[in-house]
Each structure stands twice: as C-alpha cells, then as structure tokens.
Short mmCIF file of C-alpha atoms and ligand atoms in Angstrom, two decimals:
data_model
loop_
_atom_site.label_atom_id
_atom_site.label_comp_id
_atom_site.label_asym_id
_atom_site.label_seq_id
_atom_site.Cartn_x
_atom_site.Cartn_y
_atom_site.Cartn_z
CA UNK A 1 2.76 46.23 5.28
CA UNK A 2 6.17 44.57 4.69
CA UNK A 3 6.19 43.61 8.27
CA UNK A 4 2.94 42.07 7.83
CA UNK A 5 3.46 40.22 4.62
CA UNK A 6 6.96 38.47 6.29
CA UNK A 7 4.78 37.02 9.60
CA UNK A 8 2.04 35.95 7.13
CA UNK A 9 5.27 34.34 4.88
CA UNK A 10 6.35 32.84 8.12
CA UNK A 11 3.31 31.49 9.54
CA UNK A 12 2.57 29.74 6.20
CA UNK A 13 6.03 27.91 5.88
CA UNK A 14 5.36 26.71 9.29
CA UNK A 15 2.05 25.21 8.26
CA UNK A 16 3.70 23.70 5.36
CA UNK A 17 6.28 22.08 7.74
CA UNK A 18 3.88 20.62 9.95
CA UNK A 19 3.57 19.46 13.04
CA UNK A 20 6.84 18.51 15.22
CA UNK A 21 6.93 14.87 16.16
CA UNK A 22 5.85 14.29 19.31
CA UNK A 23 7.01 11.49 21.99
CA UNK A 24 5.15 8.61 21.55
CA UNK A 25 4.59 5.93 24.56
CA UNK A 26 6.26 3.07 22.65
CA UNK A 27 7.35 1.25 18.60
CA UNK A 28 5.12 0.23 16.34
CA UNK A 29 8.18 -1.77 14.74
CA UNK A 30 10.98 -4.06 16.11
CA UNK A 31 13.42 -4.69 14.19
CA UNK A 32 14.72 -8.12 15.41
CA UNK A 33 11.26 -9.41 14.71
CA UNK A 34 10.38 -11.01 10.99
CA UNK A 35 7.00 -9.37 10.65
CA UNK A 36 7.49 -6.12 9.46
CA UNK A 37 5.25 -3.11 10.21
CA UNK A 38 5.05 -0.09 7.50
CA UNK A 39 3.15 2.50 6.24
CA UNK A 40 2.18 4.15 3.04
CA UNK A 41 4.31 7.51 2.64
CA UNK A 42 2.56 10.48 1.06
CA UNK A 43 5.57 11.97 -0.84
CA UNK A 44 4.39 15.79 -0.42
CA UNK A 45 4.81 15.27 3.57
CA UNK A 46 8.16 13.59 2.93
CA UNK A 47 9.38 16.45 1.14
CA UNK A 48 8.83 18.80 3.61
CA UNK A 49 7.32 17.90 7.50
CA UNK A 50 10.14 17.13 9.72
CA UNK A 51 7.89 15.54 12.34
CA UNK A 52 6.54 13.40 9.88
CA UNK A 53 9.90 12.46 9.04
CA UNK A 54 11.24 11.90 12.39
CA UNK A 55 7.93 9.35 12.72
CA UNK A 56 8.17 7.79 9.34
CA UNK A 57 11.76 6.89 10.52
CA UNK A 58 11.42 5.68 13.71
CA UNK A 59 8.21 3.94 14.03
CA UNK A 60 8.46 1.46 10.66
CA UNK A 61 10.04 -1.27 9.06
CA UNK A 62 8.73 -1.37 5.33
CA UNK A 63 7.39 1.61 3.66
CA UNK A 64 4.55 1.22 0.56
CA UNK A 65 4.87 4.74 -1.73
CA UNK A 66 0.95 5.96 -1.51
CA UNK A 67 1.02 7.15 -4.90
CA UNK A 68 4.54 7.79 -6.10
CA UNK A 69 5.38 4.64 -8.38
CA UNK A 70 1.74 4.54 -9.64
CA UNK A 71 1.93 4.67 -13.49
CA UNK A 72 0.16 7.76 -13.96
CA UNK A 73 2.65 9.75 -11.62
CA UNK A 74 5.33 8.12 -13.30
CA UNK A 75 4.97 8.46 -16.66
CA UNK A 76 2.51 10.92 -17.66
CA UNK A 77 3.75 11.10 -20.76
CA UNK A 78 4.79 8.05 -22.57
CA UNK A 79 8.58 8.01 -22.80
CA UNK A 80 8.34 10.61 -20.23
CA UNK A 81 9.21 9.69 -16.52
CA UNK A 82 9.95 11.25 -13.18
CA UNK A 83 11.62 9.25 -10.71
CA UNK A 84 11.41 12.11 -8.18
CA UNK A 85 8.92 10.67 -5.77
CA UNK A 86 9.85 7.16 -6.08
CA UNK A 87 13.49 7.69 -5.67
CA UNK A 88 12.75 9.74 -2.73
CA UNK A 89 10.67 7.24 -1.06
CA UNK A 90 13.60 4.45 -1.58
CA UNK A 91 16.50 6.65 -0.28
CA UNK A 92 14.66 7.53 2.56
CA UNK A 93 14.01 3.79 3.13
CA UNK A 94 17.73 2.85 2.69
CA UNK A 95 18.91 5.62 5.05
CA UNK A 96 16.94 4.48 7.84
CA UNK A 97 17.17 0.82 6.90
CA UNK A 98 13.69 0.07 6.29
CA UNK A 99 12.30 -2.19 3.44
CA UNK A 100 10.22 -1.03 0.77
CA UNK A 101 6.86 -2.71 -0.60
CA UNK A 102 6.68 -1.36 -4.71
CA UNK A 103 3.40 -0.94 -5.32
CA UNK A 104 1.52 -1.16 -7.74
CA UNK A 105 2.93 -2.49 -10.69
CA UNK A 106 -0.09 -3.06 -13.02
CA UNK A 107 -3.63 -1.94 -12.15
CA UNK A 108 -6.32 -0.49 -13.44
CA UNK A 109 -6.42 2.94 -11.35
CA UNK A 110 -4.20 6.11 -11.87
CA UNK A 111 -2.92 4.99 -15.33
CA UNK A 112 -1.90 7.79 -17.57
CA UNK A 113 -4.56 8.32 -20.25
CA UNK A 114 -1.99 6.95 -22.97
CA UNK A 115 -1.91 3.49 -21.62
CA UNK A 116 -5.69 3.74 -21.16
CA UNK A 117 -5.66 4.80 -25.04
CA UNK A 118 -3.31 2.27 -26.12
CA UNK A 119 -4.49 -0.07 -29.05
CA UNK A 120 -5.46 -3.46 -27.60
CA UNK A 121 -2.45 -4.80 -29.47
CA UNK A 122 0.11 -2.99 -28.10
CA UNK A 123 -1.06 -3.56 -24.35
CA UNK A 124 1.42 -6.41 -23.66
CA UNK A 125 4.56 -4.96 -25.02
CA UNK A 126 4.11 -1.38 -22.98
CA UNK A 127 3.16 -3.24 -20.13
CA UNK A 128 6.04 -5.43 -20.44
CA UNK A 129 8.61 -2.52 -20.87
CA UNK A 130 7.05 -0.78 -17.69
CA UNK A 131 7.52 -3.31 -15.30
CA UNK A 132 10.75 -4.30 -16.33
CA UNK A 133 12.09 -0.61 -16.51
CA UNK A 134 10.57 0.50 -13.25
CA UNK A 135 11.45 -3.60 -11.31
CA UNK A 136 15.51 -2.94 -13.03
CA UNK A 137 15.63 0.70 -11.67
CA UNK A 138 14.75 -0.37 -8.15
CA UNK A 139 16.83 -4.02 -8.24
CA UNK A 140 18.08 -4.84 -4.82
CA UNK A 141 16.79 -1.89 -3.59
CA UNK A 142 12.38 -2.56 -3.56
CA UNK A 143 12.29 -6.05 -1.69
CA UNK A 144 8.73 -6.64 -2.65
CA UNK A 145 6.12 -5.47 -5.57
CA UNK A 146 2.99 -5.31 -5.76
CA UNK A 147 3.32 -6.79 -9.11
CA UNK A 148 -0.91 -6.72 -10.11
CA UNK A 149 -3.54 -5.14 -8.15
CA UNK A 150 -7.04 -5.48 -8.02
CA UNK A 151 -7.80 -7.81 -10.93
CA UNK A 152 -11.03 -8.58 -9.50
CA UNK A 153 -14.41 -7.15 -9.40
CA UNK A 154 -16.63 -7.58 -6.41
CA UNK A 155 -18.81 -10.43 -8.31
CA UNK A 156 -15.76 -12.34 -8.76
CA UNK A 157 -15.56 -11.50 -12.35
CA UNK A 158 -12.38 -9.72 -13.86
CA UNK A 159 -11.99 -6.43 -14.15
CA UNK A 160 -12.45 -4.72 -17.86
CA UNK A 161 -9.19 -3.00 -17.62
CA UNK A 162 -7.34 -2.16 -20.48
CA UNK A 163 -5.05 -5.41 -19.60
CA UNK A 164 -8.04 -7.27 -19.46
CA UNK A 165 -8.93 -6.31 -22.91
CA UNK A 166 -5.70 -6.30 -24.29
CA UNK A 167 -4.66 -9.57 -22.80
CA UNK A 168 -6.92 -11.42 -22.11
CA UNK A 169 -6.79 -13.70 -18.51
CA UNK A 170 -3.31 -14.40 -19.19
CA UNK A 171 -1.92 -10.68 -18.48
CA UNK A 172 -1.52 -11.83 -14.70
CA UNK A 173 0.47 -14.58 -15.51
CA UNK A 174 2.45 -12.46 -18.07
CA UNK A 175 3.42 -9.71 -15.57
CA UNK A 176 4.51 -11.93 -12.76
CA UNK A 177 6.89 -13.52 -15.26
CA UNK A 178 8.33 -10.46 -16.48
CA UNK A 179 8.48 -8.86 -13.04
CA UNK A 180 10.30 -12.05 -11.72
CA UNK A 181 13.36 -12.20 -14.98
CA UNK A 182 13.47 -8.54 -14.08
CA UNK A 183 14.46 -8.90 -10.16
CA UNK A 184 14.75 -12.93 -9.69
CA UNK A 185 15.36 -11.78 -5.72
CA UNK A 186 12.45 -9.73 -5.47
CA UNK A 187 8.94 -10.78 -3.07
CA UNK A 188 5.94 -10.90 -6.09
CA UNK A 189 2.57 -10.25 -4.67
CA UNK A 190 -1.21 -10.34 -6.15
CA UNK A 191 -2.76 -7.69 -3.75
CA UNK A 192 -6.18 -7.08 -3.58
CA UNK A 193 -9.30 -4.66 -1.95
CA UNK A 194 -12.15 -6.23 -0.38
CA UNK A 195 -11.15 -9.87 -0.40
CA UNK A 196 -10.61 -9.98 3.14
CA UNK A 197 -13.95 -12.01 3.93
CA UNK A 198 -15.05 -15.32 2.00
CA UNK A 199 -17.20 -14.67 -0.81
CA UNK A 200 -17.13 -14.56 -4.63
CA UNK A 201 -13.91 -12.24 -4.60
CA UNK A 202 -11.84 -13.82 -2.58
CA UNK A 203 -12.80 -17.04 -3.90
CA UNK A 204 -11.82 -15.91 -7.60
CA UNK A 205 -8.95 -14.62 -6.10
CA UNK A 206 -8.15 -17.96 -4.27
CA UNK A 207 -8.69 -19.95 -7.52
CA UNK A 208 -6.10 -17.52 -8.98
CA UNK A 209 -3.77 -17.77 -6.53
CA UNK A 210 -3.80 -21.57 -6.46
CA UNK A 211 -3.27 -22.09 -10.45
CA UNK A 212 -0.63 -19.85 -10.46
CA UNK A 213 1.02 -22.01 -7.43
CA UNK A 214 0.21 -25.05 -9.57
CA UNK A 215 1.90 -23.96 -12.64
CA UNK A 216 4.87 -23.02 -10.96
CA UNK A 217 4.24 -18.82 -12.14
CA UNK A 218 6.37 -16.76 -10.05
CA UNK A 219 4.25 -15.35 -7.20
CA UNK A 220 5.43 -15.50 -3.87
CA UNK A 221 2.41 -13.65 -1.49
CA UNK A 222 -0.90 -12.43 -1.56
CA UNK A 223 -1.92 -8.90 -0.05
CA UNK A 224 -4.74 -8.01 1.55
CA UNK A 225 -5.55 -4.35 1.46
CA UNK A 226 -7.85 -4.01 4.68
CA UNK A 227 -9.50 -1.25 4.70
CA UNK A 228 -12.31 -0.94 6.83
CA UNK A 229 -14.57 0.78 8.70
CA UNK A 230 -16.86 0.51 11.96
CA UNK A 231 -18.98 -2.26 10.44
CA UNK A 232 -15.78 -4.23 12.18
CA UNK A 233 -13.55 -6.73 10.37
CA UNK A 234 -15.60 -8.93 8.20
CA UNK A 235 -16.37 -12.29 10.03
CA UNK A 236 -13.81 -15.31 8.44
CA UNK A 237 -11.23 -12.68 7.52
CA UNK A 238 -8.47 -14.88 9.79
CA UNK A 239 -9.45 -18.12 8.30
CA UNK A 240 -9.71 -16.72 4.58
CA UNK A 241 -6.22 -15.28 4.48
CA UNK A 242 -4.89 -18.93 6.06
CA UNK A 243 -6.58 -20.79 3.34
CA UNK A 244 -4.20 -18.14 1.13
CA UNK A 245 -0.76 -19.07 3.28
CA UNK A 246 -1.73 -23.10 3.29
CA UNK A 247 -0.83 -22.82 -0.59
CA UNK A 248 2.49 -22.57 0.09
CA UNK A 249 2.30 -18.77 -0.08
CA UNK A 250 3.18 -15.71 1.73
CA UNK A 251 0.71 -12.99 3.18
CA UNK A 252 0.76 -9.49 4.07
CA UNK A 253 -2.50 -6.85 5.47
CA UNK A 254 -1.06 -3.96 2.73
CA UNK A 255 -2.79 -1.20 3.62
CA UNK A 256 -4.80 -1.02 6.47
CA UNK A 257 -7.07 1.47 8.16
CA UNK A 258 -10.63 2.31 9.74
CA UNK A 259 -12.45 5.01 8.26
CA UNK A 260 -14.67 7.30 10.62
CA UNK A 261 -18.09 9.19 10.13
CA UNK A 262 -16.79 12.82 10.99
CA UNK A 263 -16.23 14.19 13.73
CA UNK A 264 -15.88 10.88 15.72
CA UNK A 265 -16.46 10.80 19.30
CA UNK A 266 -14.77 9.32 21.73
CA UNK A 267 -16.61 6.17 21.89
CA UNK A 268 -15.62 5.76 17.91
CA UNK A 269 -12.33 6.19 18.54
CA UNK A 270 -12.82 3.63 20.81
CA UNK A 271 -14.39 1.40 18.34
CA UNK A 272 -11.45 2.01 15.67
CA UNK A 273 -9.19 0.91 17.91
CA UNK A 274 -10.49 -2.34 18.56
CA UNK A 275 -11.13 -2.85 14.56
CA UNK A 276 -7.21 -2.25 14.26
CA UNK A 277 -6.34 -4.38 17.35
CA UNK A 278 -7.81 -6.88 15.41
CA UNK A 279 -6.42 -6.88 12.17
CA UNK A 280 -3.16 -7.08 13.63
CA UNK A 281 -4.52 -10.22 15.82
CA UNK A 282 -5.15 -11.96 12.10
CA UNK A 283 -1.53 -10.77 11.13
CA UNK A 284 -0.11 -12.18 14.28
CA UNK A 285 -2.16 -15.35 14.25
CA UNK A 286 -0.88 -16.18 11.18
CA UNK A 287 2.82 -17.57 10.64
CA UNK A 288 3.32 -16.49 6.93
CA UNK A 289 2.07 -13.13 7.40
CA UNK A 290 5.22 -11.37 6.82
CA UNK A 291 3.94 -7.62 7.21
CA UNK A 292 1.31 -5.32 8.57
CA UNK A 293 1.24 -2.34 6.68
CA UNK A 294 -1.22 0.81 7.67
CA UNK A 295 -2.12 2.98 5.07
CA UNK A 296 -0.71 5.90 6.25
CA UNK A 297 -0.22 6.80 9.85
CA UNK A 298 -1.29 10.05 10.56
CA UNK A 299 -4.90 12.02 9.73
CA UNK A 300 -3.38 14.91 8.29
CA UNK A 301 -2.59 12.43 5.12
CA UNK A 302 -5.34 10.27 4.66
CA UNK A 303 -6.71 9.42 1.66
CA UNK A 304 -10.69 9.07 3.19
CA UNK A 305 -11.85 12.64 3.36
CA UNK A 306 -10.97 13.41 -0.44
CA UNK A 307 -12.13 9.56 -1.43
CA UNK A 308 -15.53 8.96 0.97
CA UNK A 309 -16.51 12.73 1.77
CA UNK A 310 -17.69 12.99 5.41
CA UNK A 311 -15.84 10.50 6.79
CA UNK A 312 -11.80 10.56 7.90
CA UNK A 313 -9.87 10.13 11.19
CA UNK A 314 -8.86 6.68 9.71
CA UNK A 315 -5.10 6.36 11.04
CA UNK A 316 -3.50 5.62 13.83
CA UNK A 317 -2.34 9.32 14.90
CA UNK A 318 -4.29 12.70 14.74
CA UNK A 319 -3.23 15.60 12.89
CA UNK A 320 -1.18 16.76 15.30
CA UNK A 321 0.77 13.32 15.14
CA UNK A 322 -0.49 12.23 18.77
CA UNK A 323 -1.72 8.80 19.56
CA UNK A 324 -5.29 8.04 19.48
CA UNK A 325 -6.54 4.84 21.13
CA UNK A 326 -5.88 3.06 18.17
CA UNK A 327 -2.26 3.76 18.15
CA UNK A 328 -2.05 2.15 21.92
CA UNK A 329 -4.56 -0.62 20.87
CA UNK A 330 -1.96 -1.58 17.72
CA UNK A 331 0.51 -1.19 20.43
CA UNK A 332 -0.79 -3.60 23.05
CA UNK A 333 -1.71 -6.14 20.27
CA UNK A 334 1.84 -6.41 18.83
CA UNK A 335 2.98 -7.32 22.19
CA UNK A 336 4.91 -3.62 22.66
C1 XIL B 401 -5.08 5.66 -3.10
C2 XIL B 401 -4.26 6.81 -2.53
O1 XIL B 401 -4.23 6.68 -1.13
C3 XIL B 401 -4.85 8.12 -2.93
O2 XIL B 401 -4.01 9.21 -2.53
C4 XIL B 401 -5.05 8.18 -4.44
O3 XIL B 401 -5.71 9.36 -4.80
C5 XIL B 401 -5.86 6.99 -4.91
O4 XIL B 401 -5.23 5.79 -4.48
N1 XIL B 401 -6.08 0.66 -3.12
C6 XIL B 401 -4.77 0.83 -3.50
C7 XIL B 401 -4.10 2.13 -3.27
O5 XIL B 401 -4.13 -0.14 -3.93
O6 XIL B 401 -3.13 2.41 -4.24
C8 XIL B 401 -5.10 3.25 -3.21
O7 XIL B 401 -4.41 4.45 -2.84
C9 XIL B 401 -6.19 2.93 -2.21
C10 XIL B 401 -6.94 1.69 -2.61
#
C-alpha cells in the first residue's frame, strides 16, 4: 500500500513537470534581428515544467504574461496585490535577456469585481493609481504595455465598460497619458481583437489611432491580436495594418494563433500552418512591425479548448512540445 501510494506520488509529480523539451529543427527568434518573436507565458507551466522552460528560453525574444498582470489576478482585493506571477514572468525575461510586452493595462475582461463595482465617479482616480503603480513597479524592466485593450465592439461602437461609463471617450486618452509620465521610456500600444480585416472595427479603431497621433497623446503602436482559425486570414489584413504604420506608428501581431475543430487531421494541420505562414508574411512585409507574438506555443497551454469547447490544437507545438507543420511553416517564413 505504501509502495503503491509513493509510485502513484511519483507518477503525478512527473505529470505536473511535464514534458522534457525536445530538439527542435531550428529558432523561432534571432536575436540580431529588430523584429522580435514572443509568446504568451502561462505562469502555472513556468512555475513548474522544465521543458517548457528550456523552450520558453530558447526559442523567444519578447514574452506577453497570458494572464498574470491582468487586474483581476493582480489585485483581487482592492489594496490587495500579488506580484507573484508578474514578477516571475519579468525575472525570467531578464535572465534570459528577452523583452517583455505588459499587457493589459486597462480592459474590460478579468477585472476584479471591485473595479467593476466602483461608483462611476471614482473610475478615473483607481484607474489612474493602477496603471501608474503597476507601469512604476516594472520601470525599465516591461519595454512595452499594452496600455488599453479592446475598446471596441465589433459594430465599431465602444465598449460599455466600466471606463466607458465612468469616463466617458476620453478614458483612452487619459490612460495613455498616465501610463506615459509613469515610464516616459516605455513602447504604449492600443491593442485590439478582430480588427485585423477592414471593416467598422478597425475603421473606429483607425479613426482612434489617428486623433490620438494628431493630438500629439502618447501612443507609440497598435496591436493586432490575430487570432484565427481555418476560415484563413481575413482578406486586406496586410494592407489594413499598413494604413495603421503610415500614421507614423508602430505595429505588432500580439497574440497569434489558429484554432482547430478537434481532433484535426493531418490535412488541418496542414491548413494551420499555412494560416500562420501567413501572418508572419504580413509581419515581415511590413517595416514597422516590430514583433510577432504567438499566443502561447505549445497545446498543452492553450487557451481554445476551455474558451471555444471542441476546438484546440491552436499553437505551434503539440503537447508533447514537438513541432507540428506549423512550427516548420513559421520557420521557413521567417527566413530560418
Ligand atoms: C485569455 C487567456 O489566454 C485566458 O487564459 C484567460 O482565461 C482569458 O484571457 N484577448 C486578450 C487576452 O487580450 O488577454 C486573452 O487571454 C485572449 C483574448
């Protein structure tokens, strides 16, 4: 019985630990070059895979925390805050020299139900106070926030967040500013989901961009998040995000990936990896995009099975951290 309970003890901690890294048949990143490639970093796998580790460190130049800085895991309390997972993510980052994309300032999703309570009159001052306590912690040290993140509904329209209400328009001006006297060094993005083709988002999100240009408010880039599916990259996504860069601003692909219907075969994975091959062919096509980030690199932590049930495989590695077509595809396109 004793005996029996150990090898079960065993066999569990190994599971925990994950897979070992395995050799893979070239680098993702290259250091000498100026367009960074990174991934989002799921903090429980930091904490304790070593293969994911050994991956994480090798294969990337900028590293976006998945969930770590969101508000909600930050301060689930108010006056309350862990730094745990965020520190984590940036002293991994500085040990293996790799940049780190902050993300997300202020948004509307995981927001810790105080903030969602707040009176509408106390929503500028608390957001103030967030961005410039978490932006000071991390000065020098988090080249580039996401400072706001999906403002826009898919109509165009804002979003009814409780910034939105609190603020009015003007919060998105407001937390660039702050962000900015907070870390004057620091890369300020607007990032959004689903604005990669023309249409009524990304033309709200255009206009946005542009007035904040023309009224000299501190934003330096624009993210696109990217994530798609077998439907393919939406037609115009290349000439959309250079209508972005001609205003005199920066662009990034922030968190890309190509969600499957499960199992895929191996004709999808096929498919996937010429969606991915791709989106790096926009990033590469254009000279202001400054980084290609995937969201997350590996299947084992995805966020599409928990978030579109029945579907997955979205990454560039499997679960076992081996290449799938897409990781050679991503390869090939980057010129490896
Ligand atoms: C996702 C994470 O991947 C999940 O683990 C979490 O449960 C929800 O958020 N747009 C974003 C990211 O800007 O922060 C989201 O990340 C995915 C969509």
């Amino acid at each position: 019985m004793a005996v029996l309970l150990v090898v079960g003890g065993l066999r569990q901690a190994k599971e925990e630990r994950g897979p070992g890294a395995v050799a893979l048949p070239g680098m993702l990143d290259e250091r000498a070059g100026d367009r960074l490639i990174g991934t989002a970093v799921d903090d429980g796998a930091l904490q304790r895979e070593p293969g994911y580790r050994e991956v994480l460190a090798r294969q990337f130049s900028t590293l976006t925390p998945e969930n770590a800085m969101k508000w909600a895991v930050l301060e689930p309390e108010r006056g309350r805050v862990e730094w745990g997972g965020a520190d984590r993510l940036v002293a991994f980052a500085e040990e293996h020299d790799q940049e780190v994309r902050g993300h997300p300032l202020v948004w509307f999703g995981q927001l810790p139900g105080w903030v969602e309570a707040l009176p509408e009159p106390e929503v500028q001052q608390v957001m103030r106070e967030h961005i410039r306590q978490v932006v000071e912690r991390y000065r020098g040290r988090v080249r580039t926030w996401d400072v706001v993140n999906e403002p826009f509904e898919d109509d165009g329209s804002r979003r009814r967040s409780i910034f939105q209400r609190g603020m009015g328009d003007g919060w998105v001006e407001d937390a660039f500013r702050t962000a900015r006297t907070a870390d004057p060094d620091a890369k300020l993005y607007l990032n959004e989901i689903g604005a990669e083709a023309p249409g009524p988002k990304s033309d709200a999100l255009y206009a946005l961009a542009r007035d904040l240009r023309a009224r000299g408010v501190p934003i330096d880039g624009v993210g696109f998040q990217g994530h798609f599916n077998l439907e393919g990259m939406p037609r115009g996504f290349r000439q959309n995000v250079e209508r972005f860069a001609a205003l005199g601003l920066d662009v990034a692909i922030t968190e890309a990936d190509v969600a499957l219907e499960m199992p895929a075969s191996e004709g999808e994975l096929r498919a996937q990896a010429a969606v991915f091959r791709g989106v790096v062919e926009v990033c590469r096509a254009v000279p202001r995009c400054r980084s290609l980030t995937f969201w997350g690199f590996t299947d084992r932590h995805s966020w599409i099975p928990a978030t579109q049930p029945g579907r997955g495989a979205a990454t560039l590695l499997d679960e076992e951290l081996r290449p799938k077509p897409a990781f050679r595809s991503v390869l090939r396109a980057l010129g490896r």
